Structures are given as C-alpha cells and as structure tokens.
Coordinates of C-alpha atoms in Angstrom, one line a residue:
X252 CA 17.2 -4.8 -36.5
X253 CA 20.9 -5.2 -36.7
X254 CA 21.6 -1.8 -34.6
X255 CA 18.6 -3.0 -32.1
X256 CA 20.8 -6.6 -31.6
X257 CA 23.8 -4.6 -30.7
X258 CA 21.9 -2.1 -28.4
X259 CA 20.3 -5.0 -27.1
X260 CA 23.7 -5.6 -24.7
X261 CA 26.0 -3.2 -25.1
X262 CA 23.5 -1.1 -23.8
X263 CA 23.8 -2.4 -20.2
X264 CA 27.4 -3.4 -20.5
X265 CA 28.9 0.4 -21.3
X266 CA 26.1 2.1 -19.4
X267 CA 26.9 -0.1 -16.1
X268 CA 30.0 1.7 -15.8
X269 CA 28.4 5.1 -16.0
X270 CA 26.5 4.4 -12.9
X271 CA 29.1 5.1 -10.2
X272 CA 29.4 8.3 -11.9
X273 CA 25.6 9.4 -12.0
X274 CA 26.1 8.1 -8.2
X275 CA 28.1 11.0 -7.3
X276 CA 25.0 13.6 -8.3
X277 CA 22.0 11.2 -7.2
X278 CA 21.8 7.7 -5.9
X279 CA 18.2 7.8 -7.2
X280 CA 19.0 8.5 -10.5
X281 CA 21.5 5.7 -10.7
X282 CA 19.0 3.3 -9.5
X283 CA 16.2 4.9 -11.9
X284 CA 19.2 4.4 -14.9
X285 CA 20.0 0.4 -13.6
X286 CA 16.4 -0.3 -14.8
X287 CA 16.7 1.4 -17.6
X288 CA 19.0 -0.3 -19.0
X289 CA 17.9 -3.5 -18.0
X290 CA 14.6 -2.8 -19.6
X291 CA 16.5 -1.2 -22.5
X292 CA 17.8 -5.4 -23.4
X293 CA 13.6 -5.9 -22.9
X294 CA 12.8 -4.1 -24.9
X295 CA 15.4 -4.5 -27.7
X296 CA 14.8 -8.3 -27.6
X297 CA 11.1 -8.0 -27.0
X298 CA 11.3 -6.2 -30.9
X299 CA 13.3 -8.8 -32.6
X300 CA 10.5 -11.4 -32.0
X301 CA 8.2 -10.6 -35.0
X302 CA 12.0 -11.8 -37.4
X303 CA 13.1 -14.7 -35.0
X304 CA 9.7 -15.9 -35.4
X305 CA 9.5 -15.6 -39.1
X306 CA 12.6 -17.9 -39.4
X307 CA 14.1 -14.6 -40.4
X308 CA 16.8 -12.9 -38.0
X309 CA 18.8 -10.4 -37.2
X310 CA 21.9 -11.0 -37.7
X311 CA 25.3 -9.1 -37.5
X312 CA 28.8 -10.5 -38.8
X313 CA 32.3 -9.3 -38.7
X314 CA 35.0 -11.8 -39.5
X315 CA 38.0 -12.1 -38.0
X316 CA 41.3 -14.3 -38.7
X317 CA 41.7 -17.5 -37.8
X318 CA 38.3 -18.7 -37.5
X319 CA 36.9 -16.5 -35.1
X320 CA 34.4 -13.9 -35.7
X321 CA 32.5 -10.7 -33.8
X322 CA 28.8 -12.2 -34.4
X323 CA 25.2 -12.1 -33.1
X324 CA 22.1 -13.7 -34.6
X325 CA 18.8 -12.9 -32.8
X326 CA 17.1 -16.3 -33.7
X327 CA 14.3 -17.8 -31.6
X328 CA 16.1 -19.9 -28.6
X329 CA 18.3 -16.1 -28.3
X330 CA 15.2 -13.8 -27.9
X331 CA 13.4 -16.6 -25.7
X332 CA 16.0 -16.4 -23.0
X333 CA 16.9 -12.9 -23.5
X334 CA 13.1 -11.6 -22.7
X335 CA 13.2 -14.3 -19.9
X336 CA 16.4 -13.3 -18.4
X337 CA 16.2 -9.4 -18.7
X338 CA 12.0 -9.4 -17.6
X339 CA 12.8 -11.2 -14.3
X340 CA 16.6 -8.4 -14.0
X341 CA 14.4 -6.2 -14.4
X342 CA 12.5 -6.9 -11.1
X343 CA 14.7 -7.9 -9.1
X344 CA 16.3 -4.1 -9.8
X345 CA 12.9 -2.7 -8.6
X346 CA 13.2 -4.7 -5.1
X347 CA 17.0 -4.2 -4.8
X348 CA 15.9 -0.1 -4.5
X349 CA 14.8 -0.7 -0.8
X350 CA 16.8 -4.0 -0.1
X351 CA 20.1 -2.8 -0.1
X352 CA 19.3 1.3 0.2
X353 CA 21.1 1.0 3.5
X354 CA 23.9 -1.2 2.5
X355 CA 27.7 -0.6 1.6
X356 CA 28.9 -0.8 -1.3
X357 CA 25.5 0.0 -3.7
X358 CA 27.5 1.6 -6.8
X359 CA 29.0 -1.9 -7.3
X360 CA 26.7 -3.3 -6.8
X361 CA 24.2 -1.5 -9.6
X362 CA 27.4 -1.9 -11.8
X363 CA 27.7 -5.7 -11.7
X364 CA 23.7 -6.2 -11.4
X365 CA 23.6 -4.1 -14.7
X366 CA 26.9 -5.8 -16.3
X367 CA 25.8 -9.1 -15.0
X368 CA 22.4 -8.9 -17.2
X369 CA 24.4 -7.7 -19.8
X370 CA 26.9 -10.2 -20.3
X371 CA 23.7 -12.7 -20.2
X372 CA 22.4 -10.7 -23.3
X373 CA 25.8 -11.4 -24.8
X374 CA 26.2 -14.5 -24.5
X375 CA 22.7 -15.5 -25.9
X376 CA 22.9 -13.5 -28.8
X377 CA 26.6 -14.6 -29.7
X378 CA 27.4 -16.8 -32.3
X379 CA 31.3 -17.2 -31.7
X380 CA 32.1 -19.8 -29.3
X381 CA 35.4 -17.8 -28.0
X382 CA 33.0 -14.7 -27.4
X383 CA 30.8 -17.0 -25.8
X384 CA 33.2 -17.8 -23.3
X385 CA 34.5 -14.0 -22.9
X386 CA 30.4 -13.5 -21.5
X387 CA 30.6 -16.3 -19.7
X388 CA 33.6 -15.3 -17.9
X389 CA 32.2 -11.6 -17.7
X390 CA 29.2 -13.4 -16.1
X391 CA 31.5 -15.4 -13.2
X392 CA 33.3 -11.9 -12.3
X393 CA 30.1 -10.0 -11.7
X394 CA 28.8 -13.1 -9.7
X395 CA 32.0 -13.4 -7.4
X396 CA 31.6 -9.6 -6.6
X397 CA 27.6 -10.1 -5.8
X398 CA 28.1 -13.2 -3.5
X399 CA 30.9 -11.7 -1.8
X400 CA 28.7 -8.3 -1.8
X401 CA 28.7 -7.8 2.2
X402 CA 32.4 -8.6 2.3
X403 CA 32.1 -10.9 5.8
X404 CA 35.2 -13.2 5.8
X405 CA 33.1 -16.3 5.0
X406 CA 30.7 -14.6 2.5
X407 CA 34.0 -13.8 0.7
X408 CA 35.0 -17.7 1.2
X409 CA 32.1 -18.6 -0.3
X410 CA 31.9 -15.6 -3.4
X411 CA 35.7 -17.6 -4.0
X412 CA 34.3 -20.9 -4.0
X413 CA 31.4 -20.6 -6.6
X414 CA 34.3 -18.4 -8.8
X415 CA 36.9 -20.8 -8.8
X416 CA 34.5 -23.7 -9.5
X417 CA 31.8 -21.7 -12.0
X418 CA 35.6 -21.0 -13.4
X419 CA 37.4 -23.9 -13.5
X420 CA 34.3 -25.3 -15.6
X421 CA 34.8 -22.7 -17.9
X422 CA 38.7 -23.6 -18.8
X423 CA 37.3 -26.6 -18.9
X424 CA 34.7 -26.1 -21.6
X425 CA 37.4 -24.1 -23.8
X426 CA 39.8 -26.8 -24.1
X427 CA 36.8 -28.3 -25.4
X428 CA 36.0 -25.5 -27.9
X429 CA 39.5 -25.8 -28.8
X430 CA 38.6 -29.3 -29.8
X431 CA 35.8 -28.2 -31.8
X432 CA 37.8 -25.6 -33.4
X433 CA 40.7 -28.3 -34.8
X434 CA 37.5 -30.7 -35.8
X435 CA 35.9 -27.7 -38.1
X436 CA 38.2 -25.4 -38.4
X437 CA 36.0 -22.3 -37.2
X438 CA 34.5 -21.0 -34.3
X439 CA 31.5 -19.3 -35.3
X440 CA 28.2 -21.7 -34.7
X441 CA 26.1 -20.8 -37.7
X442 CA 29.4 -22.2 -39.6
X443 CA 29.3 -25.6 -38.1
X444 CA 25.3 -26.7 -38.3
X445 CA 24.6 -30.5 -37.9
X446 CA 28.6 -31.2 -37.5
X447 CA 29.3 -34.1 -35.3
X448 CA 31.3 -33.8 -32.6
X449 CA 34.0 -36.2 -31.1
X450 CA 32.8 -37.5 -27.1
X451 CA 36.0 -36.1 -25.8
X452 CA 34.6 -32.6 -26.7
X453 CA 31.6 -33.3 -25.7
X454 CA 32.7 -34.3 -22.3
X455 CA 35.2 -31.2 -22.1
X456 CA 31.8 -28.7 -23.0
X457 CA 29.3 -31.0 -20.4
X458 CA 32.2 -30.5 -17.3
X459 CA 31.7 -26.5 -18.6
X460 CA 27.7 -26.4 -18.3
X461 CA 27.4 -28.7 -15.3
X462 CA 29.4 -26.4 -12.9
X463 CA 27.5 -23.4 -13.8
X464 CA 24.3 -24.7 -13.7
X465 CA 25.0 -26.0 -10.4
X466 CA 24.5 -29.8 -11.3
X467 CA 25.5 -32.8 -9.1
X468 CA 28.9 -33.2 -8.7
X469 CA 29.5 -29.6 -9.5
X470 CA 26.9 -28.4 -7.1
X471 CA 27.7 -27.2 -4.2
X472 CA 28.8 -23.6 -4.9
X473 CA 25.2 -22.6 -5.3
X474 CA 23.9 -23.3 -2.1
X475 CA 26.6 -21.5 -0.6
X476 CA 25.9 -18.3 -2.4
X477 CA 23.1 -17.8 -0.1
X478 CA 24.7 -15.6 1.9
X479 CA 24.2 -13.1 -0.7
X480 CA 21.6 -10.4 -1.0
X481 CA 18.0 -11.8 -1.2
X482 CA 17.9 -10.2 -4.9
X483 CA 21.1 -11.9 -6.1
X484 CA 20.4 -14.8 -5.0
X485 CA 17.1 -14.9 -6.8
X486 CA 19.0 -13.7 -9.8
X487 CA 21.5 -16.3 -9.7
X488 CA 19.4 -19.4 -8.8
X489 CA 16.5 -18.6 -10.3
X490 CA 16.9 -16.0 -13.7
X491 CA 20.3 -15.8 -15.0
X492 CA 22.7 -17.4 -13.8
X493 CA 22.1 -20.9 -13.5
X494 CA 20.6 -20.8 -17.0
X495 CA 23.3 -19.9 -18.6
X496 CA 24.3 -23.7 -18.5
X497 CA 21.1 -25.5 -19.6
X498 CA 20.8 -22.6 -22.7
X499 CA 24.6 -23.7 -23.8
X500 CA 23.5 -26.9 -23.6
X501 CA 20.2 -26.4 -25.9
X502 CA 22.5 -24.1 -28.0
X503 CA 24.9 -26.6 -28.5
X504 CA 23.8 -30.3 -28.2
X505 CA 20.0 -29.6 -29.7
X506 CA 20.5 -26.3 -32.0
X507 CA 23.6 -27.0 -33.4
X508 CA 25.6 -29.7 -33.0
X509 CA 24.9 -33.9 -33.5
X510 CA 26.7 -35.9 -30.5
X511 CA 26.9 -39.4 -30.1
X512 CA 23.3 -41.3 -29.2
X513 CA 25.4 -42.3 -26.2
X514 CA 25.3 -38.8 -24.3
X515 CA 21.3 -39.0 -24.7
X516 CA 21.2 -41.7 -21.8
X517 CA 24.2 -40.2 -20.3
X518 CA 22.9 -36.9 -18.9
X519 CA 19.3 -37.7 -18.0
X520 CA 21.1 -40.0 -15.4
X521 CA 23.1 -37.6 -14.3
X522 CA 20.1 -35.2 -14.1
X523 CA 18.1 -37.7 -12.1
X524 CA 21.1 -38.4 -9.4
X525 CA 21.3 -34.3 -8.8
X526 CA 17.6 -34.6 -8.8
X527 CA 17.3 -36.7 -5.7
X528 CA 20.4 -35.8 -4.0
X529 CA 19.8 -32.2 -4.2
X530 CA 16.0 -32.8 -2.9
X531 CA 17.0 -34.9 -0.2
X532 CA 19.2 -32.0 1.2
X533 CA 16.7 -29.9 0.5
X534 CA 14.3 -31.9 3.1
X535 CA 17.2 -31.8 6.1
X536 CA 18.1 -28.2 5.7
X537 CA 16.9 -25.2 7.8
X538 CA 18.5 -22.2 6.2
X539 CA 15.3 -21.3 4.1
X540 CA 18.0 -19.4 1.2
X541 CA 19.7 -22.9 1.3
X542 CA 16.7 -24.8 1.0
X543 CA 15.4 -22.8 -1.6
X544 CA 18.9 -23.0 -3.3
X545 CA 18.9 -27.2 -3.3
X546 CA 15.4 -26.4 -4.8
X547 CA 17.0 -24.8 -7.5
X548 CA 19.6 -27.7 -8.1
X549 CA 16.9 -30.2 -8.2
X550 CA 14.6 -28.5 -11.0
X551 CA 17.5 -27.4 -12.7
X552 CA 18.1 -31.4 -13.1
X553 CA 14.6 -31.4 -15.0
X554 CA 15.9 -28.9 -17.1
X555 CA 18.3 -30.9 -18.5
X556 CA 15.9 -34.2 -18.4
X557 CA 13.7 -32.4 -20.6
X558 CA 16.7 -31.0 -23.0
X559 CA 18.9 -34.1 -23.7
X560 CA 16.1 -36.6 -24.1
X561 CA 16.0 -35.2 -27.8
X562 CA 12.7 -35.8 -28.5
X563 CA 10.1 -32.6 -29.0
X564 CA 7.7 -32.8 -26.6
X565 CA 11.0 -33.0 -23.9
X566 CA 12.3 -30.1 -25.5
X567 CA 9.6 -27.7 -25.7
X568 CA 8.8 -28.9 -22.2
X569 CA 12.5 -28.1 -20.9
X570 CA 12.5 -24.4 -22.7
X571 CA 8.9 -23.8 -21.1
X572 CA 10.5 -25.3 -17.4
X573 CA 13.6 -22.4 -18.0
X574 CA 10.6 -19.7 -18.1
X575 CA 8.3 -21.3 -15.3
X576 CA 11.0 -21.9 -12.9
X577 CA 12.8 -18.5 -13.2
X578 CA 9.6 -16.4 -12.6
X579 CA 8.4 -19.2 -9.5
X580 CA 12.1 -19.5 -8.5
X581 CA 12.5 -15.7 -8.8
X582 CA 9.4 -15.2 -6.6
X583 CA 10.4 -17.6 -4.0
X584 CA 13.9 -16.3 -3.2
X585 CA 12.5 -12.3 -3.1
X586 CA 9.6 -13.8 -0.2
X587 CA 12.4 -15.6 1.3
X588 CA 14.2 -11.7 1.3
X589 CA 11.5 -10.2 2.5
X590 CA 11.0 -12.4 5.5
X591 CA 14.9 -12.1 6.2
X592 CA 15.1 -8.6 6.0
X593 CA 12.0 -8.3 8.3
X594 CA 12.8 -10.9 11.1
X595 CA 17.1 -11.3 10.2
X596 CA 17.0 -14.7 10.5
X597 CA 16.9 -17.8 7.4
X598 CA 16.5 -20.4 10.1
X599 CA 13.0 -21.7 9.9
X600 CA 13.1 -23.2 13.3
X601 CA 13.5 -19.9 14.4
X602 CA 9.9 -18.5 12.5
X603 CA 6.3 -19.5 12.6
X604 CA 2.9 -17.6 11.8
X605 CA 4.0 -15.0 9.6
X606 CA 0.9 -15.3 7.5
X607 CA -0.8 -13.0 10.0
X608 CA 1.4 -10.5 10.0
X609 CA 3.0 -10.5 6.1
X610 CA -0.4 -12.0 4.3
X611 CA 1.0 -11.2 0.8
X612 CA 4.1 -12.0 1.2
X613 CA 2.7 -15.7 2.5
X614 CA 0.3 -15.6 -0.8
X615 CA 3.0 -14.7 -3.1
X616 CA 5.3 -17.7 -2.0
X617 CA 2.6 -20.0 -1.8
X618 CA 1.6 -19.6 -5.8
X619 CA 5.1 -19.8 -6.7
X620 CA 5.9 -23.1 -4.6
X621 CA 2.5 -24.5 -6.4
X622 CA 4.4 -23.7 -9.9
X623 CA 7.8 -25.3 -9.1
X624 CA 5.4 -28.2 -7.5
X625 CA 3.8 -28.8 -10.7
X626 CA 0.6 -28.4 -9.6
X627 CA -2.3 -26.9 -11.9
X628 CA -3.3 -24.0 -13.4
X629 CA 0.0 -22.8 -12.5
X630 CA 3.2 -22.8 -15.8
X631 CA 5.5 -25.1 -13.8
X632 CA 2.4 -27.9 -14.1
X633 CA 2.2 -28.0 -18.1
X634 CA 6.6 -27.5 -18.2
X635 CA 7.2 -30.5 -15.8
X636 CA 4.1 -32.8 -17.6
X637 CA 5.8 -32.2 -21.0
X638 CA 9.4 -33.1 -19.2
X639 CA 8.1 -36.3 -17.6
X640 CA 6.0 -37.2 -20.9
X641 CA 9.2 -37.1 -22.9
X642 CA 11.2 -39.0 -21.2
X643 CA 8.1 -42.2 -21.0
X644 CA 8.0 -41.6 -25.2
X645 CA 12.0 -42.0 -25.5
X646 CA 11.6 -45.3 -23.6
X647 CA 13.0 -44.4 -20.5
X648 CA 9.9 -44.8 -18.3
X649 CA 12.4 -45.6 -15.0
X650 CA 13.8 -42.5 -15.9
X651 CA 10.8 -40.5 -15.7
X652 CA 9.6 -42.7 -12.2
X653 CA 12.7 -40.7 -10.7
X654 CA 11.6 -37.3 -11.7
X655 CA 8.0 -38.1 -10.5
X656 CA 9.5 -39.3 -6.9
X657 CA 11.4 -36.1 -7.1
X658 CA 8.4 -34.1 -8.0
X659 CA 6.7 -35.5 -4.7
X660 CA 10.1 -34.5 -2.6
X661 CA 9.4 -31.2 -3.7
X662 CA 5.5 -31.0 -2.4
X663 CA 7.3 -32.2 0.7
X664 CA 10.1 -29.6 1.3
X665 CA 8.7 -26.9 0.4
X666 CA 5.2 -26.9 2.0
X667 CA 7.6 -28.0 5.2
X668 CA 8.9 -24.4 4.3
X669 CA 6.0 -23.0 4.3
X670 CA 4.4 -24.6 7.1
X671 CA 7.5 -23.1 9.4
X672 CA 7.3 -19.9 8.4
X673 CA 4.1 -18.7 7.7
X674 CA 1.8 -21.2 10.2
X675 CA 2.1 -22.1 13.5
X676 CA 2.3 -19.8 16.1
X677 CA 4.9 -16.7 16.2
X678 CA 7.8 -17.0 18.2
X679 CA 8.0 -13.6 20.8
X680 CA 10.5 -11.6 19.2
X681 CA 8.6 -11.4 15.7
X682 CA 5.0 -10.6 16.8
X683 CA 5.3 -7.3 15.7
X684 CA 7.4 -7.8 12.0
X685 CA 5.2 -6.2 9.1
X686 CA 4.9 -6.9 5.5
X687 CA 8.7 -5.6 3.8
X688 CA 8.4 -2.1 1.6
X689 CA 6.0 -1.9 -1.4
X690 CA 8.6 -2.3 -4.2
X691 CA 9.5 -5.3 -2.3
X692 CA 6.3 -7.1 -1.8
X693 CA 5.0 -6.2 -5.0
X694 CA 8.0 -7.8 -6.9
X695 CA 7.4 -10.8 -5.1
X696 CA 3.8 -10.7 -5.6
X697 CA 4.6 -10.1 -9.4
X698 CA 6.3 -12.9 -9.8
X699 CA 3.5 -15.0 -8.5
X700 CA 1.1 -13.3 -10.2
X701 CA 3.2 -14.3 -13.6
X702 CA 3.4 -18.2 -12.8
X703 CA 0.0 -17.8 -12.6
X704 CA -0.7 -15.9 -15.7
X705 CA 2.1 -18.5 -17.2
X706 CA -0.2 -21.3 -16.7
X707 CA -3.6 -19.9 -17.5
X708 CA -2.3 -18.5 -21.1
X709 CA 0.0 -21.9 -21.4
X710 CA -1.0 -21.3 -25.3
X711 CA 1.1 -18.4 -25.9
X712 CA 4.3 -19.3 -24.6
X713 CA 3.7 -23.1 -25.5
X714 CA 3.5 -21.7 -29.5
X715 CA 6.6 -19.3 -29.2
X716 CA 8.4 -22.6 -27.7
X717 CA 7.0 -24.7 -31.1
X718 CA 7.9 -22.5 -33.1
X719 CA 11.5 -21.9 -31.7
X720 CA 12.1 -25.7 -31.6
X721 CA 10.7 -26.1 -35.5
X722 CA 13.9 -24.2 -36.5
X723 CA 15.9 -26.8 -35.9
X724 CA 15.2 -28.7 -38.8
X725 CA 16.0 -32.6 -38.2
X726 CA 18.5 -32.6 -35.5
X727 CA 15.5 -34.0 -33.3
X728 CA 13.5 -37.1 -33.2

C-alpha cells in the first residue's frame, strides 16, 4: 500500500516528462502513454479504498527538520478526490486525441495535461502543508501553460491573468501556513488534529482557496480561461482545478482544524453573493465557454455552502456536489467543444438547430444540464437537496432561499443555452456541420451517461461519502 501511494503520483509527474521524448518515435504512442499514466493514479487510488475505508490507511512518513516532513496518507477524503479527479483526466485525455491532433504545440501539451493530474494526486495525498503548496504551485504552472495553449496575444493575457491571481492567492495562503506553523510548531497535518486556529490565519488560508476555486471576488480569471482548449477548460472548471480549493477547504476547516464559530456564517455568505452574481452573468452572456464557466462559479459557491455549514448532512452533501458537478460540468464543457470545433464559433446567437444534425451531442448536454439543474434521477439532484437541507437544519433558512433562487437561475441559463444551440432553426452556414469524432462524442456522452448512473446508484457513492465524513470524529455537529 505504501509503494502504491507513492506510484499513485509520481507516476504521472516523472512519466510526463518522458512524453516529448516518446513524441520523437510516435505521437500515438505518447498519447496512448498520457492515459496511461493517468489511469495508472486510477487505478493506484481506486486500490487504496478497501484501507481508507477501514479507518486504516496508507500512510508514508519521512521527517524532516524544522517541522516539515515528506508525507502522504491515503485516508478517505484523499482517495475520494483522487478517483474523482483522475476518472474525469482520464477522459478528457481520450477526447483531447482528436481535439487538438492538428494543433501546435501537442508535446506540451500531454506534458502539462499529465503533470497537471499529477500534482492534483499530490496535493490530495499530502500531509505537509509546505508540500501542499509546492502541488499547488505545480498545479498554477501547468494551468498558465494550458490557457495560454494557442499562444494568441490575448489567450496569453488571459493564461497571465488566472496565474498571477490563482498565484497571488497562494502567497497568500502560505503566509497563513506560516501562521499555523508558529501556532503548532509543525507543518505536517496529522500532527495538528483538532488544533484551533487564530482568524488571522484563517483569513490568510480562505484569500488562498477563494482565488483558486474561482469564488466571488476572486472570480474572474476562470471565465477568462475559456479561450482554452475545449478539454482544458472542462479540466479546469469542472474536474481538477477548481476543486483543488473547496478540498483544501474540507481538508482543513472540517478534517483538521477547529476555527472560530464565526467563519461558519462568514463563508456561506460569501458563497451565496458569488452564487447570484456569477448566475446573473451567466444569464447576459453569449460566449457558451463563458457561460458554462459562470456556471461553474456559481455551483462552485454550493460547494462551499454545503462544506462550511458544519453540519453532516451539508457535508456529505457538499463532497457528493464535488463528484456530480465534475462529471455534469466535465460533460458540458466537452459538448460545448464539440459544437466549437464543428461550427468555430462559442457565440450562441450565432447557432440554432443543432439537434438535427449532432443528436448525441444535444442528448449528452441535455442530461448533464439536468444534473447541475438538480433535477431527478440525475446525482446533482440528491448533492444539491443535501446542500440546501443543511443549511435549513443549521438555522439559516434565508440562506438556503438564496441557493434555491440560484438553483432556479440555473434552469434558466442553461436551457436558454440549450434552446440556442440545439433548437430553432440552423443558421446557413452550419446546415451541413456533423456530429464531432467518436472519441469525442463518446467522452461527452460518457459523462452524461455517469450523472446519470450517479443518480440512479445514489447509494453507493452516498455510503463512501458517510463513511469518509465518520472519520472525523467530533469536529462536526
């Protein structure tokens, strides 16, 4: 077990770099190898389950001077979004191989797809908070190269903008880990259970998580990003990415650390304000990447509803919303992809009646905008009822009457999304577009099929999410 947590990312981390070597003997077998190792930190996680869920896990310790330490524990909230995060990588590899096959620049960007997942599988898996941050920064530099990946002036703007803010969040959040450090005199986590931290570290770690998961007023990097491939942006909105922030924030504030009762209130109002904001842009926009992106931004904000309300049923509803809304997410932004690559336009004023001519592709978008809807049998249904119950049983009913008017902004942008591009009737110069390649359409269609499957097995995930949350012991109400 201890030899499978270390495989499980350095794996995809070393063998990233061998890929612009393979390159130079066959593109296809560096694409072939991308998945391998991303299914490689699959399958490594997917066989630490059986000890996470025995309360038992792997675990791997070298210590270091000075209160830091080289350590990985593969407990249950690590393996849940490690087999989230490297499941959905893995697809979105399959549907890069015909997205970008006649792009520039594909060795880097296999390398930093590959290092990108890998860095995530560090950083869950860690139990230092300085190696924490060395992922997370590892995490930012792949990103800034994938945004920027067609290296237009303005995509290369933008690729600076989301760096230098996902960044600056980051310095941030280590001057706060600093503050941790002089308050217990260690960095590793599994030294410093149930420790109670001072607000000003707090606020220092909150200013870290906010800007990379994209939350109001750190948001507007992400939307901005769209001008990335279809595929990253699906793995940074929807996956990886943008998780990164609301699993620090479970890590920390729910897994490990006590905070003052204060921060409780604080954040789900925070959540709710990027909640609405984000939605409203969301309805005004007509870049369908950018709507889909303000999407993001807004269920993100449920994330951290259901996380900080620190109650159970919030929690386990918040871990099941990161599953839900990274396969539905995921699913959206490859349809969006394929319609782009297809037609080369985002603008939906510009589409109509697609349905008749990419009928799976209109399927496939249509399940996954029920899911992030909420609406049932789908997973997002059961993720976001748990999230709005949890937030009525900590008292905070107005609270959840914000979330609900959110949910209904959602029904509203995105069947307006739909409506634009896959009814009506075609403008001219589409009439003869086609459904995108197979790899393509069936990653899409995957994903849908998944939310799907998500919602109709709800039991299975639901338990691994109860189980996870009992090892916390008492730090919840």
């Amino acid at each position: 077990m201890e030899e499978l947590l270390l495989l499980v990312f350095l794996i995809p981390i070393i063998g990233s770099f061998l890929l612009p070597l393979v390159a130079k003997f066959s593109e296809t077998l560096r694409n072939v190898l991308s998945l391998v190792f991303v299914l490689s930190a699959f399958a490594c996680s997917a066989a630490l389950v059986p000890s996470a869920m025995a309360g038992n896990p792997a675990s791997v310790h070298f210590w270091l001077p000075m209160g830091f330490s080289f350590g990985f524990s593969a407990d249950g909230l690590a393996v849940f979004m490690a087999l989230i995060a490297s499941f959905v990588g893995a697809i979105i590899v399959i549907y890069s191989f015909t997205y970008i096959e006649h792009s520039d620049h594909k060795n880097v960007y296999y390398l930093m797809v590959t290092l990108f997942i890998g860095a995530m599988m560090g950083l869950v898996y860690s139990t230092n908070l300085i190696f924490i941050y060395i992922f997370w920064e590892i995490s930012a530099i792949s990103c800034w190269q994938l945004i920027g990946y067609y290296r237009e002036p303005e995509h290369v703007l933008r690729a600076d903008k989301a760096f230098l803010m996902t960044v600056f969040g980051a310095l941030v959040m280590l001057a706060g880990f600093v503050l941790v450090y002089q308050q217990t005199g260690t960095f590793d986590i599994t030294e410093m259970q149930g420790a109670e931290l001072g607000n000003a570290a707090v606020l220092l770690i909150l200013v870290g998580l906010l800007s990379k998961s994209a939350t109001l007023p750190l948001h507007t990097w992400l939307p901005d990003a769209g001008v990335a491939p279809s595929p990253v942006t699906s793995l940074l909105h929807a996956a990886v990415l943008v998780k990164i922030g609301v699993y620090a924030f479970a890590r920390f504030f729910i897994f490990s650390f006590n905070v003052d009762p204060m921060w409780h209130k604080v954040v789900p109002i925070v959540a709710a304000c990027s909640a609405i904001v984000s939605a409203g842009a969301a309805m005004v926009e007509y870049d369908i990447k950018r709507i889909i992106a303000y999407s993001t931004i807004s269920q993100i904000a449920f994330i951290f509803l259901g996380l900080s309300i620190n109650n159970k049923i919030g929690v386990a509803g918040g871990l099941l919303y990161i599953m839900m809304h990274s396969l539905a997410k995921g699913g959206l932004f490859l349809c969006a992809g394929v319609v782009e690559h297809s037609t080369h336009t985002k603008d939906i004023r510009q589409l109509g009646g697609l349905i008749r001519t990419m009928p799976v592709t209109a399927v496939a978008f249509l399940i996954c905008a029920f899911s992030i809807m909420g609406l049932p049998p789908l997973g997002g249904f059961f993720s976001k009822y748990m999230v709005v119950s949890g937030a009525v049983f900590a008292d905070s009913p107005w609270i959840a009457t914000v979330f609900i008017f959110g949910t209904l902004m959602t029904i509203i942008y995105l069947m307006r999304v739909f409506n634009a591009v896959f009814l009506g009737t075609s403008p001219a110069k589409i009439v003869d577009i086609h459904e995108g390649s197979r790899s393509m359409v069936a990653s899409a269609l995957s994903l849908a099929v998944f939310s799907l499957i998500g919602g109709l097995l709800i039991y299975y995930p639901s338990e691994f999410v109860q189980t996870v949350i009992a090892q916390i012991g008492g730090l919840l109400s």
